[in-house]
Coordinates of N, CA and C and ligand atoms in Angstrom, one line a residue:
M194 N -8.2 -6.0 -24.0 CA -9.2 -5.9 -22.9 C -10.3 -6.9 -23.1
A195 N -10.8 -7.4 -22.1 CA -11.9 -8.4 -22.1 C -13.2 -7.8 -22.4
K196 N -13.4 -7.4 -23.6 CA -14.6 -6.6 -24.0 C -15.9 -7.4 -23.9
K197 N -15.9 -8.6 -24.4 CA -17.1 -9.5 -24.4 C -17.5 -9.8 -23.0
E198 N -16.5 -10.1 -22.1 CA -16.7 -10.4 -20.7 C -17.3 -9.2 -20.0
I199 N -16.8 -8.1 -20.3 CA -17.2 -6.9 -19.6 C -18.7 -6.6 -20.0
E200 N -19.0 -6.8 -21.2 CA -20.4 -6.6 -21.7 C -21.4 -7.6 -21.0
R201 N -20.9 -8.8 -20.8 CA -21.8 -9.8 -20.1 C -22.0 -9.4 -18.6
L202 N -20.9 -9.0 -18.0 CA -21.0 -8.6 -16.6 C -21.9 -7.3 -16.4
K203 N -21.8 -6.4 -17.4 CA -22.6 -5.3 -17.4 C -24.1 -5.6 -17.4
Q204 N -24.4 -6.6 -18.2 CA -25.8 -7.1 -18.3 C -26.3 -7.7 -17.1
W205 N -25.4 -8.6 -16.5 CA -25.8 -9.2 -15.2 C -26.1 -8.2 -14.1
I206 N -25.2 -7.1 -14.1 CA -25.4 -6.1 -13.1 C -26.7 -5.3 -13.3
E207 N -27.0 -5.0 -14.6 CA -28.2 -4.3 -14.9 C -29.4 -5.1 -14.5
E208 N -29.4 -6.4 -14.6 CA -30.5 -7.2 -14.3 C -30.7 -7.5 -12.8
S209 N -29.7 -7.3 -12.0 CA -29.7 -7.8 -10.7 C -30.0 -6.7 -9.6
D210 N -30.7 -7.1 -8.6 CA -30.8 -6.2 -7.4 C -30.3 -7.0 -6.2
N211 N -29.4 -7.9 -6.4 CA -28.9 -8.7 -5.3 C -27.4 -9.1 -5.6
I212 N -26.6 -8.1 -5.7 CA -25.2 -8.3 -6.0 C -24.4 -8.2 -4.7
V213 N -23.5 -9.1 -4.5 CA -22.6 -9.1 -3.4 C -21.1 -9.1 -4.0
F214 N -20.3 -8.2 -3.3 CA -18.9 -8.2 -3.8 C -18.0 -8.6 -2.7
F215 N -17.0 -9.4 -3.1 CA -16.0 -9.9 -2.1 C -14.6 -9.5 -2.7
G216 N -13.9 -8.6 -1.9 CA -12.7 -8.1 -2.4 C -11.4 -8.4 -1.6
G217 N -10.3 -8.5 -2.3 CA -9.0 -8.8 -1.6 C -8.1 -7.6 -1.9
A218 N -6.8 -7.9 -1.6 CA -5.8 -6.8 -1.6 C -5.7 -6.0 -2.9
G219 N -6.0 -6.7 -4.0 CA -5.9 -6.1 -5.3 C -6.8 -4.8 -5.5
V220 N -7.9 -4.8 -4.7 CA -8.8 -3.6 -4.8 C -8.1 -2.4 -4.2
S221 N -7.3 -2.6 -3.2 CA -6.6 -1.5 -2.5 C -5.3 -1.1 -3.2
T222 N -4.6 -2.1 -3.8 CA -3.3 -1.7 -4.4 C -3.5 -0.7 -5.6
E223 N -4.7 -0.8 -6.2 CA -4.9 0.2 -7.3 C -5.2 1.6 -6.7
S224 N -5.4 1.7 -5.4 CA -5.5 3.0 -4.8 C -4.1 3.5 -4.3
G225 N -3.1 2.7 -4.6 CA -1.8 3.1 -4.2 C -1.4 2.6 -2.9
I226 N -2.2 1.7 -2.3 CA -1.8 1.1 -1.0 C -0.9 -0.1 -1.3
P227 N 0.3 -0.1 -0.9 CA 1.2 -1.2 -1.1 C 0.8 -2.4 -0.3
D228 N 1.1 -3.6 -0.9 CA 0.8 -4.8 -0.2 C 1.9 -5.0 0.9
F229 N 1.4 -5.0 2.2 CA 2.4 -5.1 3.2 C 3.2 -6.4 3.2
R230 N 2.7 -7.4 2.5 CA 3.5 -8.7 2.4 C 4.7 -8.6 1.5
S231 N 4.7 -7.5 0.6 CA 5.8 -7.5 -0.3 C 7.2 -7.2 0.4
V232 N 8.1 -8.1 0.1 CA 9.4 -8.0 0.8 C 10.5 -7.8 -0.3
D233 N 11.1 -6.6 -0.3 CA 12.2 -6.4 -1.3 C 13.5 -6.4 -0.6
G234 N 14.6 -6.1 -1.4 CA 15.9 -6.0 -0.9 C 16.0 -5.0 0.3
L235 N 15.4 -3.9 0.2 CA 15.4 -2.9 1.2 C 14.8 -3.3 2.5
Y236 N 13.8 -4.2 2.3 CA 13.0 -4.6 3.5 C 14.0 -5.2 4.6
H237 N 14.9 -6.0 4.2 CA 15.8 -6.7 5.1 C 16.7 -5.7 5.9
Q238 N 16.9 -4.5 5.3 CA 17.7 -3.5 6.0 C 16.9 -2.9 7.1
K239 N 15.6 -2.9 6.9 CA 14.7 -2.2 7.9 C 14.1 -3.1 8.9
Y240 N 13.9 -4.4 8.5 CA 13.2 -5.3 9.5 C 13.9 -6.6 9.5
D241 N 14.0 -7.2 10.7 CA 14.6 -8.5 10.9 C 13.7 -9.6 10.8
Y242 N 12.4 -9.4 10.6 CA 11.4 -10.4 10.6 C 10.5 -10.3 9.4
P243 N 9.9 -11.4 8.9 CA 9.0 -11.3 7.8 C 7.7 -10.6 8.3
P244 N 7.0 -10.0 7.4 CA 5.7 -9.3 7.7 C 4.7 -10.1 8.5
E245 N 4.6 -11.4 8.1 CA 3.6 -12.2 8.8 C 4.0 -12.5 10.3
T246 N 5.3 -12.4 10.6 CA 5.7 -12.6 12.0 C 5.4 -11.3 12.7
I247 N 5.8 -10.2 12.1 CA 5.6 -8.9 12.8 C 4.1 -8.6 13.1
L248 N 3.2 -9.0 12.2 CA 1.8 -8.8 12.3 C 1.1 -9.9 13.0
S249 N 1.8 -10.6 13.9 CA 1.2 -11.7 14.6 C 0.9 -11.3 16.0
H250 N -0.1 -11.9 16.7 CA -0.5 -11.6 18.0 C 0.7 -11.7 19.0
T251 N 1.4 -12.8 18.8 CA 2.6 -13.0 19.7 C 3.6 -11.9 19.6
F252 N 3.9 -11.5 18.4 CA 4.9 -10.4 18.2 C 4.4 -9.1 18.8
Y253 N 3.1 -8.8 18.5 CA 2.5 -7.6 19.1 C 2.6 -7.5 20.6
R254 N 2.5 -8.6 21.2 CA 2.6 -8.7 22.7 C 4.0 -8.6 23.2
N255 N 4.9 -9.3 22.4 CA 6.3 -9.3 22.9 C 7.2 -8.2 22.5
K256 N 6.9 -7.6 21.3 CA 7.8 -6.6 20.7 C 6.9 -5.4 20.2
P257 N 6.1 -4.8 21.0 CA 5.1 -3.8 20.5 C 5.8 -2.6 19.9
E258 N 7.0 -2.2 20.3 CA 7.7 -1.1 19.7 C 8.0 -1.4 18.2
E259 N 8.5 -2.6 18.0 CA 8.9 -3.0 16.6 C 7.6 -3.2 15.8
F260 N 6.6 -3.8 16.4 CA 5.3 -3.9 15.7 C 4.8 -2.5 15.2
Y261 N 4.8 -1.5 16.1 CA 4.3 -0.2 15.7 C 5.2 0.5 14.7
R262 N 6.5 0.2 14.7 CA 7.4 0.8 13.7 C 7.0 0.3 12.3
F263 N 6.7 -1.0 12.2 CA 6.3 -1.6 11.0 C 4.9 -1.1 10.6
Y264 N 4.0 -1.1 11.6 CA 2.6 -0.8 11.4 C 2.5 0.6 10.8
R265 N 3.2 1.6 11.4 CA 3.2 3.0 10.9 C 3.8 3.1 9.5
D266 N 4.8 2.3 9.2 CA 5.5 2.4 8.0 C 4.7 1.7 6.9
K267 N 4.2 0.5 7.1 CA 3.7 -0.3 6.0 C 2.1 -0.4 6.0
L268 N 1.5 -0.1 7.1 CA 0.0 -0.2 7.1 C -0.8 1.1 7.1
I269 N -0.2 2.2 7.7 CA -0.9 3.4 7.8 C -0.1 4.6 7.3
G270 N 1.1 4.3 6.7 CA 2.0 5.4 6.4 C 1.7 6.1 5.1
F271 N 0.5 6.2 4.6 CA 0.3 6.8 3.3 C -1.2 7.2 3.3
E272 N -1.4 8.2 2.4 CA -2.8 8.6 2.1 C -3.3 7.9 0.9
A273 N -4.5 7.5 0.8 CA -5.0 6.8 -0.3 C -6.5 7.3 -0.6
E274 N -6.8 7.2 -1.9 CA -8.2 7.6 -2.3 C -8.9 6.4 -2.9
P275 N -10.2 6.4 -2.8 CA -11.0 5.3 -3.4 C -10.7 5.3 -4.9
N276 N -10.7 4.2 -5.6 CA -10.6 4.1 -7.0 C -12.0 3.8 -7.6
Q277 N -11.9 3.5 -8.9 CA -13.2 3.3 -9.7 C -14.0 2.1 -9.1
A278 N -13.3 1.1 -8.6 CA -14.0 -0.1 -8.1 C -14.7 0.3 -6.8
H279 N -14.1 1.0 -5.9 CA -14.8 1.4 -4.7 C -16.0 2.3 -5.0
K280 N -15.8 3.2 -6.0 CA -16.9 4.2 -6.3 C -18.1 3.5 -6.9
K281 N -17.8 2.6 -7.9 CA -18.9 1.9 -8.6 C -19.7 1.0 -7.6
L282 N -19.0 0.4 -6.7 CA -19.7 -0.5 -5.7 C -20.6 0.4 -4.8
A283 N -20.1 1.5 -4.4 CA -20.9 2.5 -3.6 C -22.2 2.9 -4.4
Q284 N -22.0 3.2 -5.7 CA -23.1 3.6 -6.5 C -24.1 2.5 -6.7
W285 N -23.7 1.3 -6.9 CA -24.6 0.2 -7.0 C -25.5 0.0 -5.7
E286 N -24.8 0.2 -4.6 CA -25.6 0.1 -3.3 C -26.6 1.2 -3.3
Q287 N -26.2 2.4 -3.6 CA -27.2 3.5 -3.6 C -28.3 3.3 -4.5
D288 N -28.1 2.6 -5.7 CA -29.1 2.3 -6.7 C -29.9 1.1 -6.3
G289 N -29.7 0.5 -5.1 CA -30.5 -0.6 -4.7 C -30.1 -1.9 -5.4
K290 N -28.9 -2.0 -5.9 CA -28.5 -3.2 -6.7 C -27.6 -4.1 -5.9
L291 N -26.8 -3.5 -5.0 CA -25.8 -4.2 -4.3 C -26.1 -4.3 -2.8
K292 N -26.1 -5.5 -2.2 CA -26.4 -5.8 -0.8 C -25.3 -5.5 0.1
A293 N -24.1 -6.0 -0.2 CA -23.0 -5.9 0.7 C -21.6 -6.0 0.0
V294 N -20.7 -5.3 0.6 CA -19.3 -5.5 0.2 C -18.6 -6.2 1.4
I295 N -18.0 -7.3 1.0 CA -17.2 -8.1 2.0 C -15.7 -7.9 1.6
T296 N -14.9 -7.4 2.6 CA -13.5 -7.1 2.2 C -12.5 -7.7 3.2
Q297 N -11.4 -8.0 2.6 CA -10.2 -8.4 3.5 C -9.3 -7.2 3.7
N298 N -9.6 -6.1 3.2 CA -8.8 -4.9 3.4 C -9.1 -4.2 4.6
I299 N -8.2 -3.4 5.1 CA -8.3 -2.8 6.4 C -8.2 -1.3 6.4
D300 N -8.4 -0.7 5.2 CA -8.1 0.7 5.0 C -9.3 1.6 4.9
G301 N -10.5 1.1 5.0 CA -11.7 1.9 5.1 C -12.0 2.6 3.8
L302 N -11.4 2.2 2.7 CA -11.7 2.9 1.4 C -13.1 2.7 0.8
H303 N -13.7 1.6 1.1 CA -15.1 1.4 0.7 C -16.0 2.4 1.3
Q304 N -15.8 2.6 2.7 CA -16.7 3.6 3.4 C -16.3 5.0 2.9
A305 N -15.1 5.3 2.6 CA -14.7 6.6 2.1 C -15.3 6.9 0.7
A306 N -15.6 5.8 0.0 CA -16.3 6.0 -1.3 C -17.8 6.1 -1.2
G307 N -18.3 5.8 0.0 CA -19.7 6.0 0.3 C -20.5 4.7 0.5
S308 N -19.8 3.5 0.5 CA -20.5 2.3 0.8 C -20.9 2.3 2.3
R309 N -22.1 1.7 2.5 CA -22.6 1.6 3.9 C -22.5 0.2 4.5
K310 N -22.9 -0.8 3.7 CA -22.8 -2.2 4.2 C -21.5 -2.8 3.8
V311 N -20.5 -2.6 4.7 CA -19.2 -3.2 4.5 C -18.8 -4.1 5.6
L312 N -18.6 -5.4 5.2 CA -18.2 -6.4 6.2 C -16.7 -6.5 6.2
E313 N -16.0 -6.0 7.2 CA -14.5 -6.0 7.2 C -14.0 -7.3 7.9
L314 N -13.7 -8.3 7.2 CA -13.3 -9.5 7.8 C -12.0 -9.4 8.6
H315 N -11.1 -8.5 8.3 CA -9.9 -8.3 9.0 C -9.8 -7.1 9.8
G316 N -11.0 -6.4 10.0 CA -11.0 -5.2 10.8 C -10.6 -4.0 10.1
S317 N -10.2 -2.9 10.8 CA -9.9 -1.7 10.1 C -8.8 -0.9 10.9
T318 N -7.9 -0.3 10.2 CA -6.9 0.5 10.8 C -7.5 1.9 11.3
L319 N -8.7 2.2 10.9 CA -9.3 3.4 11.3 C -9.9 3.4 12.7
R320 N -10.0 2.2 13.2 CA -10.5 2.0 14.6 C -9.3 1.5 15.5
N321 N -9.2 2.1 16.6 CA -8.2 1.7 17.6 C -8.8 1.8 19.0
Y322 N -8.5 0.9 19.9 CA -9.1 0.9 21.2 C -8.1 0.7 22.3
C323 N -8.3 1.4 23.4 CA -7.5 1.1 24.6 C -7.8 -0.3 25.1
E324 N -6.8 -1.1 25.3 CA -7.1 -2.5 25.8 C -7.6 -2.6 27.2
H325 N -7.5 -1.5 28.0 CA -8.0 -1.5 29.3 C -9.3 -0.9 29.5
C326 N -9.5 0.3 29.0 CA -10.8 1.0 29.2 C -11.7 1.1 27.9
G327 N -11.1 0.7 26.8 CA -11.9 0.7 25.6 C -12.1 2.0 24.9
K328 N -11.4 3.0 25.3 CA -11.5 4.3 24.7 C -11.1 4.2 23.2
F329 N -11.8 5.0 22.4 CA -11.5 5.0 20.9 C -10.4 5.9 20.5
F330 N -9.6 5.5 19.6 CA -8.6 6.4 19.0 C -8.7 6.3 17.5
D331 N -8.6 7.4 16.7 CA -8.6 7.3 15.3 C -7.2 7.1 14.7
V332 N -7.2 6.9 13.4 CA -5.9 6.5 12.8 C -4.8 7.6 12.9
E333 N -5.3 8.8 13.0 CA -4.4 10.0 13.1 C -3.6 9.9 14.4
D334 N -4.4 9.5 15.5 CA -3.7 9.4 16.8 C -2.6 8.4 16.8
I335 N -2.7 7.4 16.0 CA -1.7 6.4 15.9 C -0.6 6.8 15.0
R336 N -1.0 7.4 13.9 CA 0.0 7.8 12.8 C 0.9 8.9 13.4
N337 N 0.3 9.9 14.1 CA 1.1 11.0 14.6 C 1.9 10.7 15.9
G338 N 1.6 9.6 16.5 CA 2.3 9.3 17.8 C 3.6 8.6 17.5
E339 N 4.3 8.3 18.6 CA 5.6 7.6 18.5 C 5.6 6.4 19.5
G340 N 6.3 5.4 19.1 CA 6.4 4.2 20.0 C 5.1 3.6 20.1
V341 N 4.9 2.9 21.3 CA 3.6 2.2 21.5 C 2.6 3.2 22.0
P342 N 1.5 3.3 21.3 CA 0.4 4.3 21.7 C -0.2 3.9 23.0
V343 N -0.4 5.0 23.8 CA -0.9 4.7 25.1 C -2.1 5.6 25.3
C344 N -3.1 5.0 26.0 CA -4.4 5.7 26.3 C -4.2 6.9 27.2
D345 N -4.7 8.1 26.7 CA -4.6 9.3 27.5 C -5.5 9.3 28.7
A346 N -6.5 8.4 28.8 CA -7.4 8.4 29.9 C -6.9 7.5 31.0
C347 N -6.3 6.3 30.6 CA -6.0 5.4 31.7 C -4.6 4.8 31.6
G348 N -3.9 5.2 30.6 CA -2.5 4.7 30.4 C -2.3 3.3 29.8
G349 N -3.4 2.7 29.5 CA -3.4 1.3 28.9 C -2.9 1.4 27.4
P350 N -2.5 0.2 26.9 CA -2.0 0.1 25.6 C -3.1 0.2 24.6
V351 N -2.9 0.9 23.4 CA -3.9 1.0 22.4 C -3.6 0.1 21.3
K352 N -4.7 -0.7 20.9 CA -4.5 -1.7 19.9 C -5.4 -1.5 18.7
P353 N -4.8 -1.6 17.5 CA -5.7 -1.4 16.3 C -6.8 -2.5 16.2
D354 N -7.9 -2.2 15.7 CA -9.0 -3.1 15.6 C -8.8 -3.9 14.3
V355 N -7.6 -4.6 14.2 CA -7.2 -5.3 13.0 C -7.0 -6.8 13.5
V356 N -7.4 -7.7 12.7 CA -7.2 -9.1 13.0 C -5.8 -9.5 12.7
L357 N -5.0 -9.7 13.7 CA -3.6 -10.1 13.5 C -3.5 -11.6 13.2
Y358 N -2.3 -12.0 12.6 CA -2.1 -13.4 12.5 C -2.2 -14.1 13.8
E359 N -2.7 -15.3 13.9 CA -3.0 -16.1 15.1 C -4.3 -15.7 15.7
E360 N -4.9 -14.6 15.4 CA -6.1 -14.2 16.0 C -7.3 -14.7 15.1
G361 N -8.4 -15.0 15.7 CA -9.6 -15.5 14.9 C -10.4 -14.3 14.3
L362 N -11.1 -14.6 13.3 CA -12.0 -13.6 12.7 C -13.2 -13.4 13.6
D363 N -13.8 -12.3 13.5 CA -15.0 -12.0 14.2 C -16.1 -12.9 13.7
Q364 N -16.7 -13.7 14.5 CA -17.6 -14.7 14.1 C -18.9 -14.1 13.6
D365 N -19.3 -13.0 14.2 CA -20.6 -12.3 13.7 C -20.4 -11.8 12.3
V366 N -19.2 -11.2 12.1 CA -19.0 -10.6 10.7 C -18.9 -11.8 9.7
L367 N -18.2 -12.8 10.1 CA -18.1 -14.0 9.2 C -19.4 -14.6 8.9
S368 N -20.3 -14.8 9.9 CA -21.5 -15.5 9.5 C -22.5 -14.5 8.7
E369 N -22.4 -13.2 9.0 CA -23.1 -12.3 8.1 C -22.7 -12.4 6.7
A370 N -21.4 -12.4 6.5 CA -20.8 -12.6 5.2 C -21.3 -13.8 4.5
V371 N -21.3 -14.9 5.2 CA -21.8 -16.2 4.7 C -23.3 -16.0 4.2
Q372 N -24.1 -15.4 5.0 CA -25.5 -15.2 4.7 C -25.6 -14.4 3.4
F373 N -24.9 -13.3 3.3 CA -25.0 -12.5 2.0 C -24.6 -13.3 0.8
I374 N -23.5 -14.1 1.0 CA -23.0 -14.9 -0.2 C -24.0 -16.0 -0.5
K375 N -24.5 -16.7 0.5 CA -25.5 -17.7 0.2 C -26.7 -17.2 -0.6
N376 N -27.2 -16.0 -0.2 CA -28.4 -15.5 -0.8 C -28.1 -14.6 -2.1
A377 N -26.9 -14.4 -2.4 CA -26.5 -13.5 -3.6 C -27.0 -14.1 -4.9
D378 N -27.4 -13.2 -5.8 CA -27.8 -13.5 -7.1 C -26.5 -13.5 -7.9
V379 N -25.8 -12.3 -8.0 CA -24.5 -12.2 -8.6 C -23.4 -12.0 -7.5
L380 N -22.4 -12.9 -7.6 CA -21.3 -12.8 -6.6 C -20.1 -12.4 -7.4
I381 N -19.5 -11.2 -7.1 CA -18.3 -10.7 -7.8 C -17.2 -10.8 -6.8
I382 N -16.1 -11.5 -7.2 CA -14.9 -11.6 -6.4 C -13.8 -10.9 -7.1
G383 N -13.2 -9.9 -6.4 CA -12.1 -9.2 -7.1 C -10.9 -8.9 -6.3
G384 N -9.8 -8.9 -7.0 CA -8.5 -8.5 -6.4 C -8.0 -9.5 -5.4
T385 N -8.3 -10.8 -5.6 CA -7.7 -11.9 -4.8 C -7.5 -13.1 -5.6
S386 N -6.4 -13.8 -5.3 CA -6.1 -15.0 -6.1 C -6.8 -16.2 -5.5
L387 N -7.6 -16.0 -4.4 CA -8.4 -17.0 -3.8 C -7.7 -18.3 -3.4
V388 N -6.5 -18.1 -2.8 CA -5.8 -19.2 -2.3 C -5.8 -19.2 -0.8
V389 N -6.0 -18.0 -0.2 CA -5.9 -17.9 1.3 C -7.2 -17.9 2.0
Y390 N -7.3 -18.6 3.1 CA -8.5 -18.5 4.0 C -8.6 -17.1 4.4
P391 N -9.9 -16.5 4.5 CA -11.1 -17.2 4.4 C -11.7 -17.1 3.0
A392 N -11.1 -16.4 2.1 CA -11.7 -16.2 0.7 C -12.0 -17.5 0.1
A393 N -11.0 -18.4 0.1 CA -11.2 -19.7 -0.6 C -12.4 -20.5 -0.1
G394 N -12.7 -20.4 1.2 CA -13.8 -21.1 1.8 C -15.1 -20.4 1.6
L395 N -15.1 -19.1 1.7 CA -16.4 -18.4 1.6 C -17.1 -18.6 0.2
I396 N -16.3 -18.7 -0.8 CA -16.9 -18.8 -2.1 C -17.8 -20.0 -2.3
D397 N -17.5 -21.1 -1.5 CA -18.2 -22.3 -1.6 C -19.7 -22.2 -1.1
Y398 N -20.0 -21.1 -0.4 CA -21.3 -20.9 0.1 C -22.3 -20.4 -1.0
Y399 N -21.7 -19.9 -2.1 CA -22.5 -19.3 -3.1 C -23.3 -20.4 -3.9
R400 N -24.6 -20.2 -4.1 CA -25.4 -21.2 -4.7 C -26.0 -20.8 -6.1
G401 N -25.6 -19.5 -6.5 CA -26.2 -19.0 -7.7 C -25.4 -19.5 -9.0
N402 N -25.7 -18.9 -10.1 CA -25.1 -19.3 -11.3 C -24.4 -18.1 -12.0
K403 N -24.1 -17.0 -11.2 CA -23.4 -15.9 -11.8 C -22.2 -15.5 -10.9
L404 N -21.3 -16.4 -10.8 CA -20.0 -16.2 -10.0 C -19.0 -15.6 -11.0
V405 N -18.6 -14.3 -10.6 CA -17.7 -13.6 -11.4 C -16.4 -13.4 -10.7
L406 N -15.3 -13.7 -11.4 CA -13.9 -13.4 -10.9 C -13.3 -12.3 -11.7
V407 N -12.8 -11.3 -11.0 CA -12.1 -10.2 -11.6 C -10.7 -10.1 -11.0
N408 N -9.7 -10.4 -11.8 CA -8.4 -10.4 -11.2 C -7.3 -10.2 -12.3
K409 N -6.2 -9.7 -12.0 CA -5.1 -9.4 -12.9 C -4.6 -10.7 -13.5
T410 N -4.5 -11.7 -12.6 CA -3.8 -13.0 -13.0 C -4.9 -14.1 -12.7
P411 N -4.6 -15.2 -13.4 CA -5.6 -16.4 -13.1 C -5.6 -16.7 -11.7
T412 N -6.8 -17.2 -11.2 CA -7.0 -17.6 -9.8 C -7.2 -19.1 -9.7
A413 N -7.1 -19.5 -8.4 CA -7.3 -20.9 -8.2 C -8.6 -21.5 -8.6
R414 N -9.6 -20.5 -8.7 CA -11.0 -21.0 -8.9 C -11.6 -20.6 -10.3
D415 N -10.7 -20.2 -11.2 CA -11.2 -19.8 -12.5 C -12.1 -20.8 -13.2
G416 N -11.7 -22.1 -12.9 CA -12.4 -23.2 -13.5 C -13.9 -23.3 -13.0
V417 N -14.2 -22.9 -11.8 CA -15.6 -23.0 -11.4 C -16.4 -21.7 -11.6
A418 N -15.8 -20.6 -12.0 CA -16.5 -19.4 -12.2 C -17.4 -19.4 -13.5
D419 N -18.5 -18.6 -13.4 CA -19.3 -18.5 -14.6 C -18.8 -17.5 -15.5
L420 N -18.0 -16.6 -15.0 CA -17.4 -15.5 -15.8 C -16.1 -15.1 -15.2
V421 N -15.0 -15.0 -16.0 CA -13.7 -14.6 -15.6 C -13.4 -13.3 -16.4
V422 N -13.1 -12.2 -15.7 CA -12.7 -11.0 -16.4 C -11.3 -10.7 -15.9
Q423 N -10.3 -10.8 -16.8 CA -8.9 -10.6 -16.4 C -8.5 -9.2 -16.7
G424 N -8.0 -8.6 -15.6 CA -7.5 -7.2 -15.8 C -7.5 -6.5 -14.4
A425 N -7.1 -5.2 -14.5 CA -7.0 -4.4 -13.3 C -8.4 -4.0 -12.9
I426 N -8.8 -4.3 -11.6 CA -10.2 -4.2 -11.2 C -10.7 -2.7 -11.3
G427 N -9.9 -1.7 -11.0 CA -10.3 -0.4 -11.1 C -10.7 0.0 -12.6
E428 N -9.8 -0.4 -13.5 CA -10.0 -0.2 -14.9 C -11.3 -0.9 -15.4
I429 N -11.5 -2.1 -15.0 CA -12.7 -2.8 -15.4 C -13.9 -2.2 -14.9
F430 N -13.9 -1.9 -13.6 CA -15.1 -1.3 -13.0 C -15.5 0.0 -13.6
G431 N -14.4 0.7 -14.1 CA -14.6 2.0 -14.7 C -15.4 1.9 -16.0
Q432 N -15.4 0.7 -16.5 CA -16.2 0.5 -17.8 C -17.6 -0.1 -17.6
L433 N -17.9 -0.3 -16.3 CA -19.2 -1.0 -16.1 C -20.3 0.1 -15.9
Ligands
LIG180 ZN1 -7.7 3.5 28.5

């Protein structure tokens, strides 16, 4: 275990009241949420298309039945609890040390752990809206339904508030994230290998000298980080 690195991170956290956290899929996988991108032998028996195709805007429009079959199975088909990383981040916010959590995950686990300022770059499966009248539906409505969910008020199609492939990010959320990163004292990036947009681009806005990368495997940006802590993020945060 990276004991020396953990001690240094601990010290930076103790000294700071302006921490920002940026998290990727690795934060959620430790809560038992499978990465929907993982394709195994069984996958091909169940789906004729790769996950990135099914979760695209075009596919959602053209084959909504198939989209929702995948969506219920791979994105909302399980119960998950916040892990040590989610809990510690919520605690730091409560203690006035952490300003914001920026996440690429869509499972709402940061809020479930008690975090308030959460910028969800890719939206959330917990929010769903009728495309015609805007009526809200929670995740249970989608999970328990069958086929394409339909609004009980107007009959319109219900769409998850999730950014699909081909769709743009919410510009307000994105620019708020940039502001937090620009002004951060300590920037901790966890559970992402930092190769995919927008993570790779956002990191460049950071101007401080305490850039921390926490990941199981080496990332594309280890060379520019001020501190690299290698390991499972839940386990590491449990020691902070
Ligand atoms: Zn409606």
